[in-house]
Amino acid sequence: MQHEELAQERFSLPLLAWYKAGNRDLPWRRSRNPYHIWVSEIMLQQTRVETVIPFFNRFMELFPTVDKLADAPEEQVLKAWEGLGYYSRARNLQAAAREVRDHFGGVVPDTPEGIASLKGVGPYTAGAILSIAYNLPEPAVDGNVMRVLSRYFLLEEDIAKPSTRIGIEKLARSLIPPGEAGGFNQALMELGATICTPKSPHCLPCPVMEHCAARLEGRAEELPLKAKAKPPRPERRAVALVEGAGVNAGRILVRQRPADGLLARMWELPHVQLPELALAEGGDAREGIAAAAASQGGRGRGVARRPRGSAAGGMAAASAEAHGRAMGFLAATLAAEDGAAVLPVEWLMDAEHLFSHIRWDLAVYRCRPAPGFGGVGAAAAANRAAESAAVYSAASVGGNDAPGGAGADGAAAAAGNAPELDGDTAASGIVADNAAAAGFGSAADPAADAGPDFAAGALVPAPHTLPSRGGLPPRYRWMSWDELDQLAFPNVFLRILKTYREAFENGGVSR
């Protein structure tokens, strides 16, 4: 018996019989509709099955056909994808749907050349669609399949290398039983997802355990071999959660990302990348901001709390300064780069967002629009000017009115009994200079035009022009809470907004 036939007898046929005897009931498996299979495979990239199921069902309700998806506004597609992440998948899927509509009569191609021509469709997705929907003998090799075959055949090549993937695709093709391409490929995926898992594989119930070379040599958990990827690069960012005033009371200032690049055209809270100096002088910047968060415990309006037993004293005072520096840099940079005039008031919460190559460590600050910015009326502007004078009344870091300083309030903070902020008090005395730093005028006269001079000009350049006092900068808008269900946001900003809204509704945040 030839090697290929022997492999099919010992591996392919038992695996296929196991799959047909019982498998997971997944919505995209209930038909051979190529559009359904296509959408499911795109959603399943880097995403767990249980997460995908509700998104898939809702997506099919909104876009039941290729034409419906092709004709939909991109904003609606991104909103339906919201929560799955990797939003370029959604854009590529819609672009490919338009290609199918325009060049293939609305029918998903059934040839390797046709399916591979679609945007965002790689070898795995093409193989999955062709085999499952059209039963063509094409391999569909993903991480699950590479793990299963690496263990069964004791393959010791690095699966991160393209040459290894090509070899495994060739092997997988040779294992497909005649007329059973769709069932066999799904059986391979099922085995990798449920039995031959990355850690602690369940070898005893495995239908092909008898001849598994890695099991026989006691090396199942060592395989597959894969070179470690570089860890994502950390970026510290300050986020402005700006509460509207006057005609915009009850709204939040949001910004749309550029048309190209990371998270293109999605909505977000305005934010800036922080230099190390903006967070802490000496030591680790992330530790500085984390300690600052701890020192602000109880001041996040129910959003965050100070950990029990956390250090006080000097670290608490230094952390308050770190927050003040971050808020000053946030205000100055938004003014210089976007023309957005905002006044940071206090720290609210920390958040994290992980990309494949970047990790955002976010410190979120509650802010208010500067007097006259963003459509605030004259009366409201006058009120905001008076409030701003109070907000920025502390003369310097460590002043008696600066929480975390050397005065009475500073002593209370050092003892772990920092006074509750009422929304009109800055988180650190250093914020007294933020108005001038961002081009909003001095603390004594917030309406005066003082040039930015944050940290002796060491952190940000002077803006070319001062922020507009009337309308909003390009790509900015005020968002009502009802519109949160209409605009597409990355997950991290959704979490921030929903956490803040919940705290506000529960009385944890006051105006």
Coordinates of C-alpha atoms in Angstrom, one line a residue:
M1 CA 0.0 0.0 0.0
Q2 CA 1.4 3.4 -1.0
H3 CA 2.3 5.9 1.8
E4 CA -0.5 8.3 0.8
E5 CA -3.1 5.6 0.9
L6 CA -1.8 4.3 4.3
A7 CA -1.9 7.8 5.7
Q8 CA -5.5 8.2 4.6
E9 CA -6.5 4.8 6.1
R10 CA -4.9 5.5 9.4
F11 CA -5.5 9.2 9.7
S12 CA -8.1 10.7 7.3
L13 CA -10.8 8.0 7.4
P14 CA -10.9 7.6 11.2
L15 CA -10.9 11.4 11.6
L16 CA -13.7 11.9 9.1
A17 CA -15.8 9.2 10.8
W18 CA -15.3 10.8 14.2
Y19 CA -16.4 14.2 12.8
K20 CA -19.5 12.8 11.2
A21 CA -20.5 11.0 14.4
G22 CA -20.9 14.2 16.2
N23 CA -19.5 17.8 15.9
R24 CA -20.3 21.2 17.2
D25 CA -23.6 22.8 16.0
L26 CA -22.3 26.1 14.5
P27 CA -24.6 28.4 12.6
W28 CA -22.3 28.6 9.5
R29 CA -22.3 24.8 9.3
R30 CA -26.0 24.5 8.7
S31 CA -25.7 25.1 5.0
R32 CA -23.1 25.2 2.3
N33 CA -23.8 28.8 1.5
P34 CA -20.4 30.1 0.3
Y35 CA -21.2 33.6 1.6
H36 CA -22.0 32.3 5.1
I37 CA -18.8 30.3 5.1
W38 CA -16.7 33.2 3.9
V39 CA -18.0 35.6 6.5
S40 CA -17.6 33.0 9.3
E41 CA -14.0 32.3 8.3
I42 CA -13.1 36.0 8.2
M43 CA -14.7 36.5 11.7
L44 CA -12.9 33.5 13.1
Q45 CA -9.5 34.8 12.3
Q46 CA -7.8 35.6 15.7
T47 CA -11.2 35.2 17.4
R48 CA -12.8 32.4 19.4
V49 CA -15.8 30.5 18.2
E50 CA -18.0 31.4 21.1
T51 CA -17.3 35.1 20.6
V52 CA -18.0 34.9 16.9
I53 CA -21.5 33.2 17.0
P54 CA -23.6 36.2 18.1
F55 CA -21.7 38.5 15.8
F56 CA -22.2 36.1 12.9
N57 CA -26.0 35.8 13.6
R58 CA -26.4 39.6 13.8
F59 CA -24.3 40.2 10.7
M60 CA -26.4 37.8 8.7
E61 CA -29.6 39.6 9.9
L62 CA -28.2 42.9 8.7
F63 CA -26.4 41.7 5.5
P64 CA -28.0 38.4 4.5
T65 CA -26.5 38.4 1.0
V66 CA -23.4 39.5 -0.8
D67 CA -25.3 42.4 -2.5
K68 CA -26.7 43.6 0.8
L69 CA -23.1 43.8 2.3
A70 CA -21.7 45.4 -0.9
D71 CA -24.4 48.1 -0.9
A72 CA -24.3 48.9 2.9
P73 CA -22.6 52.1 4.2
E74 CA -19.2 51.4 5.6
E75 CA -20.2 52.9 8.9
Q76 CA -23.0 50.4 9.3
V77 CA -20.6 47.5 8.6
L78 CA -18.0 48.7 11.1
K79 CA -20.7 49.1 13.7
A80 CA -21.9 45.5 13.1
W81 CA -18.2 44.4 13.5
E82 CA -17.7 46.5 16.6
G83 CA -16.3 44.2 19.4
L84 CA -14.6 41.7 17.1
G85 CA -11.5 43.9 16.6
Y86 CA -9.1 43.8 13.6
Y87 CA -11.4 46.1 11.7
S88 CA -9.4 45.9 8.5
R89 CA -11.1 42.5 8.1
A90 CA -14.5 44.1 7.9
R91 CA -13.3 46.7 5.4
N92 CA -11.6 44.0 3.2
L93 CA -14.7 41.8 3.5
Q94 CA -17.0 44.6 2.2
A95 CA -14.5 45.6 -0.5
A96 CA -14.4 41.9 -1.7
A97 CA -18.2 41.7 -1.6
R98 CA -18.3 44.7 -4.0
E99 CA -15.8 42.8 -6.2
V100 CA -18.1 39.8 -6.2
R101 CA -21.1 42.0 -7.0
D102 CA -19.4 43.8 -9.8
H103 CA -17.3 41.1 -11.4
F104 CA -18.9 37.8 -10.5
G105 CA -22.6 38.5 -10.7
G106 CA -23.0 38.4 -6.9
V107 CA -21.9 34.8 -6.7
V108 CA -18.9 33.8 -4.6
P109 CA -16.3 32.4 -7.1
D110 CA -15.8 28.6 -7.2
T111 CA -12.3 28.5 -8.7
P112 CA -8.9 29.0 -6.9
E113 CA -8.1 31.9 -9.2
G114 CA -11.4 33.6 -8.7
I115 CA -11.5 33.3 -4.9
A116 CA -7.9 34.3 -4.5
S117 CA -8.5 37.5 -6.4
L118 CA -10.8 38.9 -3.7
K119 CA -9.4 41.4 -1.2
G120 CA -8.5 39.9 2.1
V121 CA -8.8 36.3 1.0
G122 CA -5.6 34.4 1.6
P123 CA -4.7 30.7 1.0
Y124 CA -6.5 29.4 4.2
T125 CA -9.8 31.3 3.6
A126 CA -9.8 30.4 -0.1
G127 CA -9.3 26.7 0.8
A128 CA -12.0 26.8 3.4
I129 CA -14.6 28.3 1.0
L130 CA -13.7 26.1 -1.9
S131 CA -13.7 22.9 0.1
I132 CA -16.6 23.4 2.4
A133 CA -19.0 25.3 0.1
Y134 CA -18.0 23.6 -3.2
N135 CA -16.3 20.4 -2.0
L136 CA -13.2 21.0 -4.1
P137 CA -10.0 19.2 -2.9
E138 CA -8.2 22.3 -1.6
P139 CA -6.4 22.3 1.7
A140 CA -7.4 24.8 4.4
V141 CA -4.4 25.1 6.7
D142 CA -4.7 27.3 9.8
G143 CA -3.1 27.2 13.2
N144 CA -5.2 24.2 14.4
V145 CA -4.4 22.2 11.3
M146 CA -0.6 22.9 11.5
R147 CA -0.7 21.8 15.2
V148 CA -2.5 18.6 14.5
L149 CA -0.3 17.6 11.5
S150 CA 2.9 18.6 13.3
R151 CA 2.1 16.3 16.2
Y152 CA 0.7 13.4 14.2
F153 CA 3.6 13.3 11.8
L154 CA 6.3 14.6 14.2
L155 CA 7.1 17.6 12.1
E156 CA 9.9 19.7 13.7
E157 CA 10.1 22.6 11.3
D158 CA 9.2 26.1 12.5
I159 CA 5.6 26.7 11.5
A160 CA 6.2 30.5 11.4
K161 CA 8.3 30.0 8.3
P162 CA 6.5 30.2 4.9
S163 CA 8.3 27.1 3.7
T164 CA 6.9 25.0 6.5
R165 CA 3.4 26.2 5.8
I166 CA 3.8 25.3 2.1
G167 CA 5.0 21.8 3.1
I168 CA 2.0 21.3 5.4
E169 CA -0.4 22.5 2.8
K170 CA 1.0 19.9 0.4
L171 CA 0.7 17.2 3.1
A172 CA -2.9 18.3 3.9
R173 CA -3.9 18.1 0.2
S174 CA -2.6 14.5 0.0
L175 CA -4.7 13.5 3.0
I176 CA -8.1 14.6 1.6
P177 CA -10.2 11.5 0.9
P178 CA -11.9 11.6 -2.6
G179 CA -15.2 13.5 -2.5
E180 CA -14.8 14.5 1.2
A181 CA -12.9 17.7 1.1
G182 CA -15.3 19.8 3.1
G183 CA -15.9 17.3 5.8
F184 CA -12.3 16.4 6.1
N185 CA -11.1 20.0 6.4
Q186 CA -13.7 20.7 9.0
A187 CA -12.8 17.5 10.9
L188 CA -9.1 18.7 11.0
M189 CA -10.2 22.1 12.4
E190 CA -12.6 20.5 14.9
L191 CA -9.9 18.1 16.2
G192 CA -7.5 21.0 16.7
A193 CA -10.1 23.2 18.4
T194 CA -11.5 20.6 20.8
I195 CA -9.0 17.7 21.3
C196 CA -5.5 18.5 20.0
T197 CA -5.4 21.8 21.9
P198 CA -2.3 24.0 22.2
K199 CA -1.8 23.1 25.9
S200 CA -2.7 19.8 27.6
P201 CA -4.0 18.0 24.5
H202 CA -6.7 15.4 25.3
C203 CA -5.0 12.4 23.7
L204 CA -7.2 9.6 25.1
P205 CA -10.4 10.5 23.2
C206 CA -8.5 11.4 20.0
P207 CA -9.7 9.3 17.1
V208 CA -6.1 9.2 15.6
M209 CA -4.1 8.7 18.8
E210 CA -2.9 5.2 17.9
H211 CA -0.5 6.3 15.2
C212 CA 0.3 9.8 16.5
A213 CA 4.1 10.0 16.4
A214 CA 4.3 12.9 18.9
R215 CA 2.2 11.1 21.5
L216 CA 4.2 7.9 21.0
E217 CA 7.4 9.8 21.8
G218 CA 5.9 11.8 24.6
R219 CA 6.4 15.1 22.8
A220 CA 2.8 16.2 22.0
E221 CA 3.1 19.4 24.2
E222 CA 6.4 20.4 22.6
L223 CA 4.9 20.7 19.1
P224 CA 4.4 22.5 16.9
L225 CA 7.7 24.5 17.0
K226 CA 7.2 28.2 16.5
A227 CA 9.7 31.0 16.9
K228 CA 8.5 33.5 19.5
A229 CA 7.1 36.7 18.0
K230 CA 8.4 40.1 19.2
P231 CA 6.2 41.4 22.1
P232 CA 4.0 44.4 21.2
R233 CA 5.6 47.7 21.7
P234 CA 4.1 49.6 24.6
E235 CA 2.8 53.2 24.0
R236 CA 1.6 55.4 26.9
R237 CA -1.3 57.6 26.0
A238 CA -3.4 60.2 27.7
V239 CA -7.1 60.3 26.7
A240 CA -9.4 63.3 27.0
L241 CA -13.0 62.5 28.0
V242 CA -14.5 65.9 27.4
E243 CA -17.9 66.7 28.8
G244 CA -19.9 69.2 26.8
A245 CA -21.4 72.3 28.3
G246 CA -24.2 74.8 27.4
V247 CA -25.9 73.6 24.2
N248 CA -23.7 70.5 24.2
A249 CA -24.5 69.5 27.8
G250 CA -24.8 65.8 28.1
R251 CA -22.6 65.1 25.1
I252 CA -19.1 63.8 24.8
L253 CA -16.4 65.1 22.4
V254 CA -15.3 62.4 19.9
R255 CA -12.9 62.4 17.1
Q256 CA -12.8 60.4 13.8
R257 CA -9.6 58.7 12.9
P258 CA -7.9 59.4 9.5
A259 CA -9.1 57.6 6.4
D260 CA -6.0 55.4 6.2
G261 CA -3.9 53.5 8.7
L262 CA -4.7 51.9 12.0
L263 CA -8.5 51.8 12.9
A264 CA -9.2 53.9 9.8
R265 CA -12.3 56.1 10.0
M266 CA -13.4 54.8 13.4
W267 CA -14.5 57.1 16.2
E268 CA -12.5 57.5 19.4
L269 CA -11.9 59.8 22.4
P270 CA -9.1 62.3 21.6
H271 CA -5.8 61.0 22.8
V272 CA -2.1 61.7 22.5
Q273 CA 1.0 59.6 22.9
L274 CA 3.0 60.6 26.0
P275 CA 6.7 60.9 26.2
E276 CA 8.3 59.3 29.2
L277 CA 9.0 62.7 30.7
A278 CA 5.3 63.5 30.8
L279 CA 4.6 60.7 33.2
A280 CA 7.4 60.5 35.6
E281 CA 10.8 62.0 36.3
G282 CA 13.0 58.9 36.7
G283 CA 11.8 55.4 37.2
D284 CA 9.4 53.5 34.9
A285 CA 6.8 55.6 33.3
R286 CA 4.1 53.0 33.5
E287 CA 4.8 52.5 37.2
G288 CA 4.5 56.3 37.6
I289 CA 1.0 56.4 36.0
A290 CA -0.1 53.3 37.8
A291 CA 1.0 54.8 41.1
A292 CA -0.8 58.0 40.1
A293 CA -4.0 56.0 39.6
A294 CA -3.6 54.6 43.0
S295 CA -3.0 58.0 44.6
Q296 CA -6.3 59.2 43.0
G297 CA -8.3 56.3 44.5
G298 CA -11.8 57.4 45.4
R299 CA -11.6 60.4 43.0
G300 CA -12.5 58.4 39.9
R301 CA -16.2 58.7 40.7
G302 CA -16.7 55.0 41.1
V303 CA -14.7 54.1 38.1
A304 CA -11.5 53.2 40.0
R305 CA -10.4 52.8 43.6
R306 CA -7.2 53.0 45.5
P307 CA -5.9 49.4 46.2
R308 CA -5.8 48.6 49.9
G309 CA -2.3 48.7 51.4
S310 CA -0.9 50.8 48.5
A311 CA 2.0 53.0 49.3
A312 CA 1.4 56.6 50.3
G313 CA 3.7 59.5 51.3
G314 CA 6.3 60.5 48.8
M315 CA 5.1 58.2 46.0
A316 CA 1.6 59.5 46.3
A317 CA 2.8 63.1 46.0
A318 CA 5.1 62.2 43.0
S319 CA 2.2 60.3 41.4
A320 CA 0.0 63.4 41.6
E321 CA 2.7 65.3 39.8
A322 CA 3.0 62.6 37.1
H323 CA -0.8 63.0 36.5
G324 CA -0.5 66.7 36.3
R325 CA 2.3 66.5 33.8
A326 CA 0.3 64.1 31.7
M327 CA -2.7 66.3 31.8
G328 CA -0.7 69.4 30.8
F329 CA 0.9 67.5 27.9
L330 CA -2.6 66.2 26.8
A331 CA -4.0 69.7 26.7
A332 CA -1.0 71.3 25.0
T333 CA -0.7 68.6 22.3
L334 CA -4.4 68.5 21.4
A335 CA -4.3 72.3 21.1
A336 CA -1.1 72.3 19.0
E337 CA -1.9 69.4 16.7
D338 CA -5.7 69.4 16.4
G339 CA -6.8 72.9 17.5
A340 CA -8.9 71.3 20.3
A341 CA -9.0 73.5 23.4
V342 CA -9.8 71.3 26.4
L343 CA -9.1 71.7 30.1
P344 CA -8.2 68.5 31.9
V345 CA -9.7 68.3 35.4
E346 CA -8.9 64.9 36.9
W347 CA -7.9 61.3 36.3
L348 CA -10.8 58.9 35.8
M349 CA -9.4 55.5 34.9
D350 CA -6.8 53.4 33.2
A351 CA -7.3 51.1 30.2
E352 CA -5.4 48.9 27.9
H353 CA -5.8 48.0 24.2
L354 CA -3.7 45.3 22.6
F355 CA -2.8 45.3 18.9
S356 CA -0.6 42.6 17.2
H357 CA 2.4 45.0 17.3
I358 CA 1.4 47.8 19.8
R359 CA 0.0 47.9 23.3
W360 CA -1.7 51.1 24.3
D361 CA -1.6 51.9 28.0
L362 CA -4.2 54.6 28.4
A363 CA -4.7 57.1 31.2
V364 CA -8.2 58.6 30.9
Y365 CA -8.7 62.2 32.1
R366 CA -12.0 64.0 32.6
C367 CA -11.9 67.3 30.7
R368 CA -14.0 70.3 30.0
P369 CA -14.1 72.5 26.9
A370 CA -12.1 75.7 27.2
P371 CA -14.2 78.8 27.3
G372 CA -15.8 79.5 23.9
F373 CA -14.6 76.2 22.4
G374 CA -16.9 73.9 20.5
G375 CA -20.0 76.0 20.3
V376 CA -20.3 77.0 24.0
G377 CA -22.5 80.0 24.2
A378 CA -21.6 83.4 25.7
A379 CA -23.3 82.9 29.0
A380 CA -21.9 79.3 29.3
A381 CA -18.5 80.6 28.3
A382 CA -18.6 83.2 31.1
N383 CA -19.5 80.5 33.6
R384 CA -16.8 78.2 32.3
A385 CA -14.3 81.0 32.5
A386 CA -15.1 81.5 36.2
E387 CA -14.9 77.8 36.8
S388 CA -11.7 77.5 34.9
A389 CA -10.2 80.2 37.1
A390 CA -11.1 78.1 40.1
V391 CA -9.8 74.9 38.5
Y392 CA -6.4 76.5 37.7
S393 CA -6.1 78.5 40.9
A394 CA -3.2 76.5 42.4
A395 CA 0.0 78.5 41.9
S396 CA 2.5 75.6 41.6
V397 CA 3.3 72.0 42.4
G398 CA 3.2 71.4 46.1
G399 CA 1.0 74.5 46.9
N400 CA -1.3 74.3 49.8
D401 CA -4.4 73.9 47.5
A402 CA -2.8 71.2 45.4
P403 CA -3.9 67.6 46.3
G404 CA -0.7 65.7 46.8
G405 CA 1.2 68.8 47.7
A406 CA 3.0 69.8 50.9
G407 CA 0.0 71.7 52.4
A408 CA -2.9 70.5 54.5
D409 CA -4.5 68.6 51.6
G410 CA -1.1 67.1 50.7
A411 CA -0.7 65.8 54.2
A412 CA -4.1 64.2 54.0
A413 CA -3.2 62.6 50.7
A414 CA 0.0 61.3 52.1
A415 CA -1.9 59.7 55.0
G416 CA -4.3 58.0 52.5
N417 CA -7.1 60.4 53.3
A418 CA -7.1 62.6 50.3
P419 CA -10.1 64.9 50.1
E420 CA -12.8 64.0 47.5
L421 CA -12.6 66.1 44.3
D422 CA -15.8 68.0 43.5
G423 CA -15.1 68.2 39.8
D424 CA -13.9 71.8 40.1
T425 CA -10.5 70.9 41.5
A426 CA -7.5 69.8 39.5
A427 CA -5.9 66.5 40.3
S428 CA -2.5 68.1 40.8
G429 CA -1.3 71.6 41.4
I430 CA 0.9 71.5 38.3
V431 CA -2.3 71.7 36.2
A432 CA -2.5 75.4 37.3
D433 CA -0.1 76.0 34.3
N434 CA -2.0 73.8 31.8
A435 CA -4.3 76.6 30.6
A436 CA -1.3 78.7 29.6
A437 CA 0.5 75.7 28.3
A438 CA -2.3 74.8 25.9
G439 CA -2.8 78.4 24.8
F440 CA -5.8 79.2 26.9
G441 CA -4.4 82.1 28.9
S442 CA -3.1 82.3 32.4
A443 CA -4.8 81.0 35.5
A444 CA -5.8 84.5 36.5
D445 CA -7.3 85.2 33.0
P446 CA -8.2 82.0 31.2
A447 CA -9.4 84.0 28.2
A448 CA -6.0 85.7 27.6
D449 CA -3.8 84.3 24.8
A450 CA -0.6 83.1 26.5
G451 CA 1.8 81.1 24.4
P452 CA 2.4 77.4 25.4
D453 CA 5.3 76.9 27.8
F454 CA 4.7 73.6 29.4
A455 CA 7.8 72.3 31.2
A456 CA 9.9 75.1 29.9
G457 CA 9.0 74.2 26.3
A458 CA 10.6 70.7 26.7
L459 CA 7.7 68.6 25.7
V460 CA 5.6 70.2 22.9
P461 CA 6.3 72.8 20.3
A462 CA 4.3 76.0 20.2
P463 CA 1.1 75.6 18.0
H464 CA 1.2 77.5 14.7
T465 CA -2.2 79.0 15.6
L466 CA -4.3 79.1 18.7
P467 CA -7.4 76.8 18.8
S468 CA -10.6 78.0 17.3
R469 CA -12.8 79.4 20.0
G470 CA -16.1 78.8 18.1
G471 CA -16.5 75.7 15.9
L472 CA -14.9 72.3 16.2
P473 CA -11.7 71.2 14.5
P474 CA -11.9 68.9 11.5
R475 CA -12.9 65.3 12.4
Y476 CA -14.3 66.3 15.8
R477 CA -18.0 66.3 16.8
W478 CA -20.2 66.2 19.9
M479 CA -21.8 62.8 20.5
S480 CA -25.0 62.2 22.4
W481 CA -25.2 58.9 24.3
D482 CA -27.9 57.7 21.9
E483 CA -25.4 58.0 19.1
L484 CA -23.1 55.5 20.8
D485 CA -25.2 52.8 19.2
Q486 CA -24.6 54.3 15.8
L487 CA -21.0 55.3 15.6
A488 CA -18.3 52.6 15.4
F489 CA -15.6 52.7 18.1
P490 CA -12.7 50.4 18.9
N491 CA -13.4 48.2 21.9
V492 CA -11.2 50.1 24.3
F493 CA -13.1 53.4 23.8
L494 CA -16.4 51.6 24.0
R495 CA -15.4 50.2 27.4
I496 CA -14.2 53.6 28.6
L497 CA -17.4 55.3 27.6
K498 CA -19.7 52.6 29.0
T499 CA -17.8 52.5 32.3
Y500 CA -18.1 56.2 32.6
R501 CA -21.8 56.3 31.6
E502 CA -22.5 53.5 34.2
A503 CA -20.7 55.4 36.9
F504 CA -22.5 58.6 36.0
E505 CA -25.9 57.0 36.0
N506 CA -25.2 55.3 39.4
G507 CA -24.2 58.6 40.9
G508 CA -20.5 57.9 40.8
V509 CA -19.7 60.9 38.6
S510 CA -21.0 64.4 39.3
R511 CA -21.0 67.4 37.1

